[in-house]
XYZ file of C-alpha atoms in Angstrom:
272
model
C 94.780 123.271 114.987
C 90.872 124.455 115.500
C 89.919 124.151 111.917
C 89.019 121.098 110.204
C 86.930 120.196 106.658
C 83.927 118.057 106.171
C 83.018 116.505 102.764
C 80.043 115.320 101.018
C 79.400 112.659 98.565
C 82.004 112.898 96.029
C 80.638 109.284 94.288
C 83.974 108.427 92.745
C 84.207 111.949 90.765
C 87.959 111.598 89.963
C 88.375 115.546 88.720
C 85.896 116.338 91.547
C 88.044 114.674 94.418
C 91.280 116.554 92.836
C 89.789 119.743 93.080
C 88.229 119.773 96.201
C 91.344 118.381 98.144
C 93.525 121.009 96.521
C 91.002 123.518 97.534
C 90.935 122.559 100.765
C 95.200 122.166 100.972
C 95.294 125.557 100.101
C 93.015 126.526 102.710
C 95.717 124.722 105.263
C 93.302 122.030 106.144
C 95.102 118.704 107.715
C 92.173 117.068 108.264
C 89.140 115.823 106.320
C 86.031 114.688 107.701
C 83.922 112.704 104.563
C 80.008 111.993 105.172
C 80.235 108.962 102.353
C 79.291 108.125 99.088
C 83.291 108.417 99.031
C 83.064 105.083 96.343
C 85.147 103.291 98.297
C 86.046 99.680 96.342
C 83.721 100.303 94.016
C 84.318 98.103 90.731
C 86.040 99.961 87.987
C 87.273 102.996 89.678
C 89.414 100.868 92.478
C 92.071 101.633 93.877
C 93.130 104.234 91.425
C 90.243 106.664 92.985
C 91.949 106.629 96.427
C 95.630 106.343 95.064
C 94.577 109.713 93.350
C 93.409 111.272 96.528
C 96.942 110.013 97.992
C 98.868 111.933 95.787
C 97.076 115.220 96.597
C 96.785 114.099 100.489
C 100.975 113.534 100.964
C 101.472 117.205 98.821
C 99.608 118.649 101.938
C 100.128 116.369 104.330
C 96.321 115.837 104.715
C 94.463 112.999 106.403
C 91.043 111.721 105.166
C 88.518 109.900 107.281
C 85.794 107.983 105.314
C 83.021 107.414 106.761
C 81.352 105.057 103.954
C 77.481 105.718 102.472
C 75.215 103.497 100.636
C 76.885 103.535 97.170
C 80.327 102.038 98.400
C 81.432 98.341 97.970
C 80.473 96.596 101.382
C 81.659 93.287 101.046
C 85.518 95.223 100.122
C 84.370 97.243 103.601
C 83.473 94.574 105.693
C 86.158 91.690 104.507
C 88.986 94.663 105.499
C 91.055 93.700 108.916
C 90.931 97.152 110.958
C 92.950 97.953 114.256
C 91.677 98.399 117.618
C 90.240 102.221 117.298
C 88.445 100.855 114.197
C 90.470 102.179 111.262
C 91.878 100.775 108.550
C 94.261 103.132 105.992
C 93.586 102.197 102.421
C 96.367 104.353 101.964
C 98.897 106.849 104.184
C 96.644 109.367 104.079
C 93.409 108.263 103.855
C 91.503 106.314 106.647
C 88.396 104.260 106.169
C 86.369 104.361 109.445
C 84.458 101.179 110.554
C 81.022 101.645 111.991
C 80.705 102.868 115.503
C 84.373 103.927 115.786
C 85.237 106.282 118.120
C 88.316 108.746 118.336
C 89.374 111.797 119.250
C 91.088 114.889 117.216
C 92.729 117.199 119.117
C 93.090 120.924 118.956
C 94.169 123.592 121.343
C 96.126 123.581 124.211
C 95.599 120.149 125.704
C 91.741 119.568 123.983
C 90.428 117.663 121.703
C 87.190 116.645 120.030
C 85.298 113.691 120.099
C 84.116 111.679 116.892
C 81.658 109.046 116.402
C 80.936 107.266 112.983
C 78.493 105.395 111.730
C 78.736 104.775 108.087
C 75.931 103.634 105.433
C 72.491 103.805 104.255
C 69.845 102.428 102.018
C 69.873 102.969 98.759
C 66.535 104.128 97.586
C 66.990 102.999 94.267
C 68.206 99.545 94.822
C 65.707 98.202 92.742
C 67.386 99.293 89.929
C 70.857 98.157 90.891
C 72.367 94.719 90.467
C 73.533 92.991 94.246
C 77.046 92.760 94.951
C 77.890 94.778 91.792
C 76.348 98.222 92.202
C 74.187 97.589 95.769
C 75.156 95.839 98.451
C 72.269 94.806 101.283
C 74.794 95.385 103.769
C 75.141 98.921 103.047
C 71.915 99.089 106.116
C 72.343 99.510 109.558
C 71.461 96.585 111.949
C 69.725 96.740 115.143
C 73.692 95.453 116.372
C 74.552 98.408 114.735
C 71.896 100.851 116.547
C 72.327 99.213 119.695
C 76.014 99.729 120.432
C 75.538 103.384 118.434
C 73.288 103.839 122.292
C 76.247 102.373 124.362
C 78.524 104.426 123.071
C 76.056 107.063 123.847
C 76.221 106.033 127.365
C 80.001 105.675 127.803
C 81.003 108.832 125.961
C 80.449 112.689 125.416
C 80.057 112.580 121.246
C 80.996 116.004 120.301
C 80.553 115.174 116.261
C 78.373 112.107 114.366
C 79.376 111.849 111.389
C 76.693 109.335 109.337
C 75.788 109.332 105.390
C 72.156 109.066 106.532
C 70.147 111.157 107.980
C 66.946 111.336 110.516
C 63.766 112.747 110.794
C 64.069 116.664 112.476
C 67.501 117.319 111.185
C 68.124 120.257 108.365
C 64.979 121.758 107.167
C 66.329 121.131 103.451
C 66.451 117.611 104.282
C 63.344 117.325 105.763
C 61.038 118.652 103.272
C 62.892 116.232 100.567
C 61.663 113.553 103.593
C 58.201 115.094 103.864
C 57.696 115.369 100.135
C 58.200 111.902 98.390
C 58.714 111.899 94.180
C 57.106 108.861 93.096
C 57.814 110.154 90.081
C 61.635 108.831 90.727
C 62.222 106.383 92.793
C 59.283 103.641 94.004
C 57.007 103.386 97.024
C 58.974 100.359 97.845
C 62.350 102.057 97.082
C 60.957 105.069 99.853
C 59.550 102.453 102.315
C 63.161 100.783 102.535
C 64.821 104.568 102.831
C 62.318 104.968 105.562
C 63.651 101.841 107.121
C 66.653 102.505 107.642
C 66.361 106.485 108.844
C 63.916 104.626 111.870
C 67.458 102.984 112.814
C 69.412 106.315 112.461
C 66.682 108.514 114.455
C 67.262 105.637 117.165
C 70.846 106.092 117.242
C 70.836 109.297 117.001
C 68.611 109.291 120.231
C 70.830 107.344 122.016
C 74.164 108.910 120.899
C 73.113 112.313 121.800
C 76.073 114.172 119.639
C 76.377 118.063 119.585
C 76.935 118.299 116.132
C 75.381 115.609 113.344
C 76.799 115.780 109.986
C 76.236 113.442 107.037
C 75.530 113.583 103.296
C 72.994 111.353 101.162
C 70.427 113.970 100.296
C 72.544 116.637 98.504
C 71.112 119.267 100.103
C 73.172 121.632 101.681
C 71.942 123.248 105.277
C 72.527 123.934 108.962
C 70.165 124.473 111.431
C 70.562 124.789 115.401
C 68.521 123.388 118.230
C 68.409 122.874 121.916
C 70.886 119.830 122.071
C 72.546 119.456 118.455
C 73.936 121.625 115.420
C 72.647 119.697 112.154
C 74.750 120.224 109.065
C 73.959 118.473 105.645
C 76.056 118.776 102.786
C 75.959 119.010 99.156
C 77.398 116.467 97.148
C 79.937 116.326 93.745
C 79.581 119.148 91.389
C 76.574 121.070 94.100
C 77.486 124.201 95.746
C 78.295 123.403 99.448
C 79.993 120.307 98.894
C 82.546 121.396 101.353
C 82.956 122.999 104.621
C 85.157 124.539 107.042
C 84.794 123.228 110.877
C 85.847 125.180 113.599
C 86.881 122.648 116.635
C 86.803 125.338 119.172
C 83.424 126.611 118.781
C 81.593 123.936 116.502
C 80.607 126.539 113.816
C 80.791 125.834 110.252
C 81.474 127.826 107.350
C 80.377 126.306 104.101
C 82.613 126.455 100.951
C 80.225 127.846 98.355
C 82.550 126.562 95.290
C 85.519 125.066 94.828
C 88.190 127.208 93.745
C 87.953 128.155 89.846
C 90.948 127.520 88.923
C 90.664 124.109 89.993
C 87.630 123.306 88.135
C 89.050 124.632 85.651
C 92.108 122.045 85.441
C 90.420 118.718 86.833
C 86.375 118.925 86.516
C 85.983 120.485 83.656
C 88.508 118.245 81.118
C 86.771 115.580 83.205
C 90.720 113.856 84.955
């Protein structure tokens, strides 16, 4: 197997989640790489969101791997016990990855790929959230965090990174939302704590040194290519690019412009 799927936020989208793992089922995808914002224990919408994305994960025999984002519960994250590689299965199918796991996917004849996450983010509109109901402060990175992100660097070839956050000189979508602050939405304090934490990821990143970075967060769909790394962002719940097609053996990725219409048409649209 050479081809694999990546995922942006789907932020608890029931109908979304439905649609997009049949889409990708159908596409004979057995593995699912998610950038966060999955919603993962989030009050309300737990665990039927993930028992959901069970039922469509056994019809294909599909396995997810979360790597959580800002708007996820983090004390449900953090209080889970997870085995030695650093996962822990909230169901069969679905994997929740604990920051600064490591593990390898295989393809080929004998290869395989190597995977790094590093889940969360700051929320840049905490201020309007209420802690440990619809924020949680541990959604950052730590300096722990950033530091062992650089060891790993240092003990290991990281093929992919898969983050919810992003740094500075990734996509250039994502960088002119990062050059060009709306006060107009969110506050200079709200930016200042984004800011923050994308200092930790562009020093993890730096130490990591992955040939391909992928996360979500920004909703902004791109790819670019540079001397040392492939950058992919991806769209998020009911965006164009929400979804895209990796190829293990080469790195390229083909983005899904839309999920499939008949799908929409059965689980987004009714709003399941």
């Amino acid at each position: 197997m050479s081809s694999i799927a990546l995922a942006g936020d789907w932020h608890g989208q029931l109908g979304w989640q439905k649609a997009a793992l049949h889409t990708l089922g159908r596409r004979g995808v057995k593995i699912v790489l998610h950038a966060g914002d999955y919603g993962v224990g989030w009050p309300g919408k737990w665990p039927s969101f993930v028992d959901s994305a069970e039922s469509v994960l056994k019809q294909y025999d599909m396995t997810l791997y979360v790597t959580p984002g800002n708007h996820e519960n983090w004390n449900w994250i953090n209080s889970r016990e997870y085995d030695d590689v650093g996962f822990y299965h909230m169901t069969k199918h679905a994997i929740l990855l604990r920051r600064n796991t490591v593990f390898e996917i295989p393809y080929g004849d004998g290869q395989s790929r190597l995977v790094h996450s590093l889940g969360g983010a700051p929320s840049i509109d905490y201020q309007f959230r209420s802690q440990n109901v619809s924020w949680w402060k541990e959604e950052m990175l730590t300096y722990g965090d950033v530091l062992r992100a650089c060891e790993i660097g240092e003990e290991y070839d990281v093929d992919i990174m898969m983050t919810h956050d992003a740094p500075d000189g990734g996509t250039d979508r994502v960088q002119r939302i990062i050059d060009n602050p709306d006060y107009t939405m969110f506050t200079r304090n709200g930016f200042a704590y984004a800011a923050e934490g994308r200092a930790l990821m562009n020093h993890a990143v730096s130490g990591v040194k992955p040939k391909m970075f992928v996360h979500g967060h920004f909703h902004a769909a791109d790819q670019k290519k540079d001397e040392t790394t492939h950058w992919v962002s991806l769209g998020c719940d009911h965006q164009a690019n929400n979804l895209a097609m990796l190829d293990l053996a080469t790195l390229d990725v083909e983005f899904i412009p839309q999920l499939d219409e008949d799908l929409v048409e059965e689980y987004v649209r009714v709003r399941r």
